[in-house]
Amino acid sequence: MEKNLKFYIKLFWSTFSLSAFTIGGGYVIVPLMRKKFVEELNWIEEEEMLNLVAISQSAPGPIAVNTSIMVGYRLAGVFGSFVTIVGTILPPLIIITVIAQFYTVFKENKIINALLLGMRAGVAAVILDVIIKMVNDIIKTKNKISILIMIIALLASVVFDINAALIIIVSGAFGAFYYNIYKKEGKV
Amino acid sequence: MILLEIFWSFFQIGLFAIGGGYAALPLIEHQVLEAHNWLTLTEFADLLTISQMTPGPIALNASTFVGTRVAGLPGAIVATIGCVTPSCIIVLILSYFYFKYKNLSSIQGILKGLRPAVVSLIASAGLSILMLAVFKSEDITIWNMSLSDINFISIILVSVGVFVLRKYKMDPIKVMIATGIVGIFIYGVM
């Protein structure tokens, strides 16, 4: 991939538009980043993207910011992460600065509320599409351990409401034990 | 001086919020209501609503909102930079080590265990967003849902959305804008 001006503009615009149009915070932006960089642009491989998200989730700070830093670094080093982080922080800075001036009007406006209610459905559809794709990819590997980890982690998170960082740490520790010590097979 | 205070407050929020924007909310509450009297309780409630209603990462929305109320545009910029500075430092260091050592077999084992769990975490967050879209009430869970709370228009929108995304590979941003416009016509005009 050639690192010309066009590349950097595309990198900036990708993170900028995701941050500007995605309602629902980091957990919505991250799956969309995966869709953008893995499926649409083919700049990052699926497995690598999941690695980056795992690391971003275990680090402090907003997950969308952390993931954009890692994606930027992966694609173009420190300067790349500078580009993606500016892309991610600019939209909230602009939008909220404007809204904070007259937020009572914004909060009670019927049209804006209708727009946001409709967009919620769109966001849910996009997320559902991403989830179907990712779960399919794990099932397709036919790796029983991976499928088991996925099911247990889902139950832990949805039913028992266990903290995401704890789930990450436990599954990573299990992977280290199972693949490195028990099976002695580190290849993916 | 106030700018320095804002920076330091949001630096701490960024540093201790492990697990994303929702983990940052209690920290923000402590900083703006208890440590400093930057917002009233009502303003803080509005901050939560607006951070979740508007696009972008929730922690950044909250930073900008507080910064603007306290010290205008410079406040907003300083709060945002404060919030992301810990991430920049820590994540860049992690990135450096990850890309240097990712091919070691011991690291591969850990990552192989992690990946399915990450899929589940994203799925879990996605499910709560789906529930929010499909039910009228805000505090619905799998345990107390009832048929009368279902928003059927939303179910149709979600289904059509998933269909065009999977079948025609439509751009997600276009799908979100389209459902927003449909929302204006259905909920706003009718």
PDB file of C-alpha atoms in Angstrom, chain A:
ATOM      1  CA  MET A   1       0.000   0.000   0.000  1.00  0.00           C
ATOM      2  CA  GLU A   2       1.452   3.323  -1.053  1.00  0.00           C
ATOM      3  CA  LYS A   3       1.612   5.928   1.712  1.00  0.00           C
ATOM      4  CA  ASN A   4       0.769   8.982  -0.344  1.00  0.00           C
ATOM      5  CA  LEU A   5      -1.436  11.947   0.497  1.00  0.00           C
ATOM      6  CA  LYS A   6      -4.480  10.101  -0.839  1.00  0.00           C
ATOM      7  CA  PHE A   7      -3.855   7.272   1.626  1.00  0.00           C
ATOM      8  CA  TYR A   8      -3.689   9.639   4.597  1.00  0.00           C
ATOM      9  CA  ILE A   9      -6.830  11.473   3.513  1.00  0.00           C
ATOM     10  CA  LYS A  10      -8.657   8.154   3.245  1.00  0.00           C
ATOM     11  CA  LEU A  11      -7.344   7.078   6.660  1.00  0.00           C
ATOM     12  CA  PHE A  12      -8.438  10.381   8.199  1.00  0.00           C
ATOM     13  CA  TRP A  13     -11.833  10.358   6.523  1.00  0.00           C
ATOM     14  CA  SER A  14     -12.502   6.751   7.570  1.00  0.00           C
ATOM     15  CA  THR A  15     -12.096   7.485  11.281  1.00  0.00           C
ATOM     16  CA  PHE A  16     -13.680  10.953  10.998  1.00  0.00           C
ATOM     17  CA  SER A  17     -16.859   9.702   9.336  1.00  0.00           C
ATOM     18  CA  LEU A  18     -17.236   6.781  11.742  1.00  0.00           C
ATOM     19  CA  SER A  19     -16.911   9.113  14.714  1.00  0.00           C
ATOM     20  CA  ALA A  20     -19.243  11.690  13.150  1.00  0.00           C
ATOM     21  CA  PHE A  21     -22.126   9.410  12.187  1.00  0.00           C
ATOM     22  CA  THR A  22     -22.120   6.652  14.788  1.00  0.00           C
ATOM     23  CA  ILE A  23     -24.468   6.979  17.737  1.00  0.00           C
ATOM     24  CA  GLY A  24     -23.927   4.711  20.727  1.00  0.00           C
ATOM     25  CA  GLY A  25     -20.270   5.160  21.603  1.00  0.00           C
ATOM     26  CA  GLY A  26     -17.182   2.993  21.292  1.00  0.00           C
ATOM     27  CA  TYR A  27     -18.888  -0.384  21.226  1.00  0.00           C
ATOM     28  CA  VAL A  28     -20.653   0.673  18.032  1.00  0.00           C
ATOM     29  CA  ILE A  29     -17.707   2.476  16.448  1.00  0.00           C
ATOM     30  CA  VAL A  30     -15.302  -0.443  16.922  1.00  0.00           C
ATOM     31  CA  PRO A  31     -17.369  -3.024  14.954  1.00  0.00           C
ATOM     32  CA  LEU A  32     -17.805  -0.427  12.219  1.00  0.00           C
ATOM     33  CA  MET A  33     -14.058   0.204  12.110  1.00  0.00           C
ATOM     34  CA  ARG A  34     -13.628  -3.526  11.633  1.00  0.00           C
ATOM     35  CA  LYS A  35     -16.121  -3.457   8.755  1.00  0.00           C
ATOM     36  CA  LYS A  36     -14.372  -0.464   7.189  1.00  0.00           C
ATOM     37  CA  PHE A  37     -10.745  -1.565   7.483  1.00  0.00           C
ATOM     38  CA  VAL A  38     -11.190  -5.342   7.124  1.00  0.00           C
ATOM     39  CA  GLU A  39     -14.101  -5.763   4.716  1.00  0.00           C
ATOM     40  CA  GLU A  40     -14.222  -2.588   2.662  1.00  0.00           C
ATOM     41  CA  LEU A  41     -10.642  -1.383   2.410  1.00  0.00           C
ATOM     42  CA  ASN A  42      -8.880  -4.743   3.000  1.00  0.00           C
ATOM     43  CA  TRP A  43      -6.113  -2.926   4.859  1.00  0.00           C
ATOM     44  CA  ILE A  44      -6.113  -5.200   7.930  1.00  0.00           C
ATOM     45  CA  GLU A  45      -6.806  -8.919   8.299  1.00  0.00           C
ATOM     46  CA  GLU A  46      -9.737 -10.146  10.373  1.00  0.00           C
ATOM     47  CA  GLU A  47      -7.599 -11.914  13.017  1.00  0.00           C
ATOM     48  CA  GLU A  48      -5.263  -8.973  13.394  1.00  0.00           C
ATOM     49  CA  MET A  49      -8.212  -6.596  13.822  1.00  0.00           C
ATOM     50  CA  LEU A  50      -9.577  -8.730  16.665  1.00  0.00           C
ATOM     51  CA  ASN A  51      -6.114  -8.707  18.284  1.00  0.00           C
ATOM     52  CA  LEU A  52      -6.022  -4.903  18.074  1.00  0.00           C
ATOM     53  CA  VAL A  53      -9.516  -4.629  19.587  1.00  0.00           C
ATOM     54  CA  ALA A  54      -8.535  -6.991  22.426  1.00  0.00           C
ATOM     55  CA  ILE A  55      -5.502  -4.869  23.287  1.00  0.00           C
ATOM     56  CA  SER A  56      -7.538  -1.640  23.012  1.00  0.00           C
ATOM     57  CA  GLN A  57     -10.138  -3.032  25.380  1.00  0.00           C
ATOM     58  CA  SER A  58      -7.627  -3.939  28.032  1.00  0.00           C
ATOM     59  CA  ALA A  59      -5.975  -0.503  27.952  1.00  0.00           C
ATOM     60  CA  PRO A  60      -7.486   2.485  29.787  1.00  0.00           C
ATOM     61  CA  GLY A  61      -9.366   5.209  27.918  1.00  0.00           C
ATOM     62  CA  PRO A  62     -12.169   5.373  25.350  1.00  0.00           C
ATOM     63  CA  ILE A  63     -12.168   2.139  23.307  1.00  0.00           C
ATOM     64  CA  ALA A  64     -12.862   3.923  20.020  1.00  0.00           C
ATOM     65  CA  VAL A  65      -9.833   6.159  20.598  1.00  0.00           C
ATOM     66  CA  ASN A  66      -7.615   3.226  21.594  1.00  0.00           C
ATOM     67  CA  THR A  67      -8.640   1.152  18.582  1.00  0.00           C
ATOM     68  CA  SER A  68      -8.116   4.054  16.195  1.00  0.00           C
ATOM     69  CA  ILE A  69      -4.611   4.581  17.639  1.00  0.00           C
ATOM     70  CA  MET A  70      -3.755   0.904  17.073  1.00  0.00           C
ATOM     71  CA  VAL A  71      -5.200   0.860  13.566  1.00  0.00           C
ATOM     72  CA  GLY A  72      -3.294   4.028  12.664  1.00  0.00           C
ATOM     73  CA  TYR A  73      -0.061   2.620  14.095  1.00  0.00           C
ATOM     74  CA  ARG A  74      -0.526  -0.679  12.270  1.00  0.00           C
ATOM     75  CA  LEU A  75      -1.053   1.085   8.931  1.00  0.00           C
ATOM     76  CA  ALA A  76       1.422   3.969   9.118  1.00  0.00           C
ATOM     77  CA  GLY A  77       3.294   4.073  12.432  1.00  0.00           C
ATOM     78  CA  VAL A  78       3.159   6.945  14.916  1.00  0.00           C
ATOM     79  CA  PHE A  79       2.136   9.458  12.241  1.00  0.00           C
ATOM     80  CA  GLY A  80      -0.687   7.126  11.183  1.00  0.00           C
ATOM     81  CA  SER A  81      -2.019   7.010  14.737  1.00  0.00           C
ATOM     82  CA  PHE A  82      -1.816  10.798  14.913  1.00  0.00           C
ATOM     83  CA  VAL A  83      -4.014  10.984  11.793  1.00  0.00           C
ATOM     84  CA  THR A  84      -6.590   8.504  13.125  1.00  0.00           C
ATOM     85  CA  ILE A  85      -6.776  10.072  16.583  1.00  0.00           C
ATOM     86  CA  VAL A  86      -7.399  13.552  15.173  1.00  0.00           C
ATOM     87  CA  GLY A  87     -10.059  12.007  12.919  1.00  0.00           C
ATOM     88  CA  THR A  88     -11.736  10.420  15.929  1.00  0.00           C
ATOM     89  CA  ILE A  89     -11.710  13.404  18.304  1.00  0.00           C
ATOM     90  CA  LEU A  90     -12.666  16.183  15.860  1.00  0.00           C
ATOM     91  CA  PRO A  91     -16.347  15.257  15.266  1.00  0.00           C
ATOM     92  CA  PRO A  92     -17.368  15.172  18.976  1.00  0.00           C
ATOM     93  CA  LEU A  93     -15.406  18.369  19.546  1.00  0.00           C
ATOM     94  CA  ILE A  94     -17.292  20.180  16.777  1.00  0.00           C
ATOM     95  CA  ILE A  95     -20.739  18.653  17.322  1.00  0.00           C
ATOM     96  CA  ILE A  96     -20.832  18.960  21.124  1.00  0.00           C
ATOM     97  CA  THR A  97     -19.371  22.475  21.202  1.00  0.00           C
ATOM     98  CA  VAL A  98     -22.270  23.573  19.008  1.00  0.00           C
ATOM     99  CA  ILE A  99     -24.908  21.576  20.896  1.00  0.00           C
ATOM    100  CA  ALA A 100     -23.689  22.644  24.353  1.00  0.00           C
ATOM    101  CA  GLN A 101     -24.662  26.232  23.477  1.00  0.00           C
ATOM    102  CA  PHE A 102     -28.361  25.442  23.143  1.00  0.00           C
ATOM    103  CA  TYR A 103     -28.782  21.957  24.473  1.00  0.00           C
ATOM    104  CA  THR A 104     -32.243  22.396  26.000  1.00  0.00           C
ATOM    105  CA  VAL A 105     -33.626  23.218  22.550  1.00  0.00           C
ATOM    106  CA  PHE A 106     -31.811  20.202  21.124  1.00  0.00           C
ATOM    107  CA  LYS A 107     -33.076  17.859  23.843  1.00  0.00           C
ATOM    108  CA  GLU A 108     -36.729  18.802  23.339  1.00  0.00           C
ATOM    109  CA  ASN A 109     -36.807  19.106  19.551  1.00  0.00           C
ATOM    110  CA  LYS A 110     -39.337  16.642  18.113  1.00  0.00           C
ATOM    111  CA  ILE A 111     -37.654  16.259  14.718  1.00  0.00           C
ATOM    112  CA  ILE A 112     -34.209  15.612  16.207  1.00  0.00           C
ATOM    113  CA  ASN A 113     -35.654  13.025  18.579  1.00  0.00           C
ATOM    114  CA  ALA A 114     -37.469  11.306  15.700  1.00  0.00           C
ATOM    115  CA  LEU A 115     -34.252  11.300  13.658  1.00  0.00           C
ATOM    116  CA  LEU A 116     -32.298   9.762  16.536  1.00  0.00           C
ATOM    117  CA  LEU A 117     -34.994   7.158  17.214  1.00  0.00           C
ATOM    118  CA  GLY A 118     -34.855   6.102  13.555  1.00  0.00           C
ATOM    119  CA  MET A 119     -31.053   6.076  13.533  1.00  0.00           C
ATOM    120  CA  ARG A 120     -31.055   3.751  16.537  1.00  0.00           C
ATOM    121  CA  ALA A 121     -32.697   1.109  14.343  1.00  0.00           C
ATOM    122  CA  GLY A 122     -30.055   1.677  11.658  1.00  0.00           C
ATOM    123  CA  VAL A 123     -27.262   1.340  14.210  1.00  0.00           C
ATOM    124  CA  ALA A 124     -28.821  -1.890  15.518  1.00  0.00           C
ATOM    125  CA  ALA A 125     -28.999  -3.292  11.973  1.00  0.00           C
ATOM    126  CA  VAL A 126     -25.361  -2.480  11.283  1.00  0.00           C
ATOM    127  CA  ILE A 127     -24.237  -4.049  14.559  1.00  0.00           C
ATOM    128  CA  LEU A 128     -26.336  -7.151  13.930  1.00  0.00           C
ATOM    129  CA  ASP A 129     -24.745  -7.550  10.497  1.00  0.00           C
ATOM    130  CA  VAL A 130     -21.243  -7.289  11.981  1.00  0.00           C
ATOM    131  CA  ILE A 131     -22.035  -9.752  14.786  1.00  0.00           C
ATOM    132  CA  ILE A 132     -23.439 -12.357  12.367  1.00  0.00           C
ATOM    133  CA  LYS A 133     -20.279 -12.091  10.266  1.00  0.00           C
ATOM    134  CA  MET A 134     -17.870 -12.358  13.205  1.00  0.00           C
ATOM    135  CA  VAL A 135     -19.660 -15.266  14.901  1.00  0.00           C
ATOM    136  CA  ASN A 136     -19.784 -17.097  11.550  1.00  0.00           C
ATOM    137  CA  ASP A 137     -16.039 -16.606  11.108  1.00  0.00           C
ATOM    138  CA  ILE A 138     -15.325 -18.180  14.512  1.00  0.00           C
ATOM    139  CA  ILE A 139     -17.689 -21.109  13.835  1.00  0.00           C
ATOM    140  CA  LYS A 140     -16.129 -21.665  10.406  1.00  0.00           C
ATOM    141  CA  THR A 141     -12.704 -22.286  11.988  1.00  0.00           C
ATOM    142  CA  LYS A 142     -14.297 -25.458  13.485  1.00  0.00           C
ATOM    143  CA  ASN A 143     -11.998 -24.944  16.486  1.00  0.00           C
ATOM    144  CA  LYS A 144     -14.044 -26.330  19.386  1.00  0.00           C
ATOM    145  CA  ILE A 145     -12.014 -24.427  21.995  1.00  0.00           C
ATOM    146  CA  SER A 146     -12.612 -21.083  20.222  1.00  0.00           C
ATOM    147  CA  ILE A 147     -16.349 -21.779  19.978  1.00  0.00           C
ATOM    148  CA  LEU A 148     -16.437 -22.751  23.657  1.00  0.00           C
ATOM    149  CA  ILE A 149     -14.592 -19.576  24.717  1.00  0.00           C
ATOM    150  CA  MET A 150     -17.029 -17.529  22.633  1.00  0.00           C
ATOM    151  CA  ILE A 151     -20.096 -19.106  24.272  1.00  0.00           C
ATOM    152  CA  ILE A 152     -18.729 -18.838  27.823  1.00  0.00           C
ATOM    153  CA  ALA A 153     -17.625 -15.217  27.309  1.00  0.00           C
ATOM    154  CA  LEU A 154     -21.046 -14.325  25.903  1.00  0.00           C
ATOM    155  CA  LEU A 155     -22.831 -15.865  28.898  1.00  0.00           C
ATOM    156  CA  ALA A 156     -20.397 -14.197  31.303  1.00  0.00           C
ATOM    157  CA  SER A 157     -21.053 -10.818  29.729  1.00  0.00           C
ATOM    158  CA  VAL A 158     -24.794 -10.948  28.948  1.00  0.00           C
ATOM    159  CA  VAL A 159     -26.163 -13.098  31.776  1.00  0.00           C
ATOM    160  CA  PHE A 160     -23.683 -12.504  34.597  1.00  0.00           C
ATOM    161  CA  ASP A 161     -22.679  -8.965  33.658  1.00  0.00           C
ATOM    162  CA  ILE A 162     -18.979  -9.628  34.287  1.00  0.00           C
ATOM    163  CA  ASN A 163     -16.555  -6.782  33.551  1.00  0.00           C
ATOM    164  CA  ALA A 164     -15.093  -6.769  30.011  1.00  0.00           C
ATOM    165  CA  ALA A 165     -11.501  -6.321  31.206  1.00  0.00           C
ATOM    166  CA  LEU A 166     -11.817  -9.398  33.438  1.00  0.00           C
ATOM    167  CA  ILE A 167     -13.211 -11.494  30.570  1.00  0.00           C
ATOM    168  CA  ILE A 168     -10.285 -10.404  28.382  1.00  0.00           C
ATOM    169  CA  ILE A 169      -7.702 -11.257  31.044  1.00  0.00           C
ATOM    170  CA  VAL A 170      -9.195 -14.676  31.839  1.00  0.00           C
ATOM    171  CA  SER A 171      -9.571 -15.739  28.186  1.00  0.00           C
ATOM    172  CA  GLY A 172      -6.029 -14.536  27.402  1.00  0.00           C
ATOM    173  CA  ALA A 173      -4.645 -16.463  30.379  1.00  0.00           C
ATOM    174  CA  PHE A 174      -6.614 -19.529  29.316  1.00  0.00           C
ATOM    175  CA  GLY A 175      -5.242 -19.210  25.755  1.00  0.00           C
ATOM    176  CA  ALA A 176      -1.691 -18.943  27.098  1.00  0.00           C
ATOM    177  CA  PHE A 177      -2.174 -22.026  29.255  1.00  0.00           C
ATOM    178  CA  TYR A 178      -4.067 -24.141  26.747  1.00  0.00           C
ATOM    179  CA  TYR A 179      -2.147 -23.433  23.543  1.00  0.00           C
ATOM    180  CA  ASN A 180       1.355 -22.961  24.964  1.00  0.00           C
ATOM    181  CA  ILE A 181       1.539 -25.360  27.873  1.00  0.00           C
ATOM    182  CA  TYR A 182      -1.210 -27.923  27.403  1.00  0.00           C
ATOM    183  CA  LYS A 183      -1.088 -28.350  23.629  1.00  0.00           C
ATOM    184  CA  LYS A 184       2.365 -26.863  22.934  1.00  0.00           C
ATOM    185  CA  GLU A 185       0.983 -25.592  19.650  1.00  0.00           C
ATOM    186  CA  GLY A 186       1.401 -21.874  19.181  1.00  0.00           C
ATOM    187  CA  LYS A 187       0.675 -21.632  15.485  1.00  0.00           C
ATOM    188  CA  VAL A 188      -2.581 -20.004  14.465  1.00  0.00           C
TER     189      VAL A 188
END
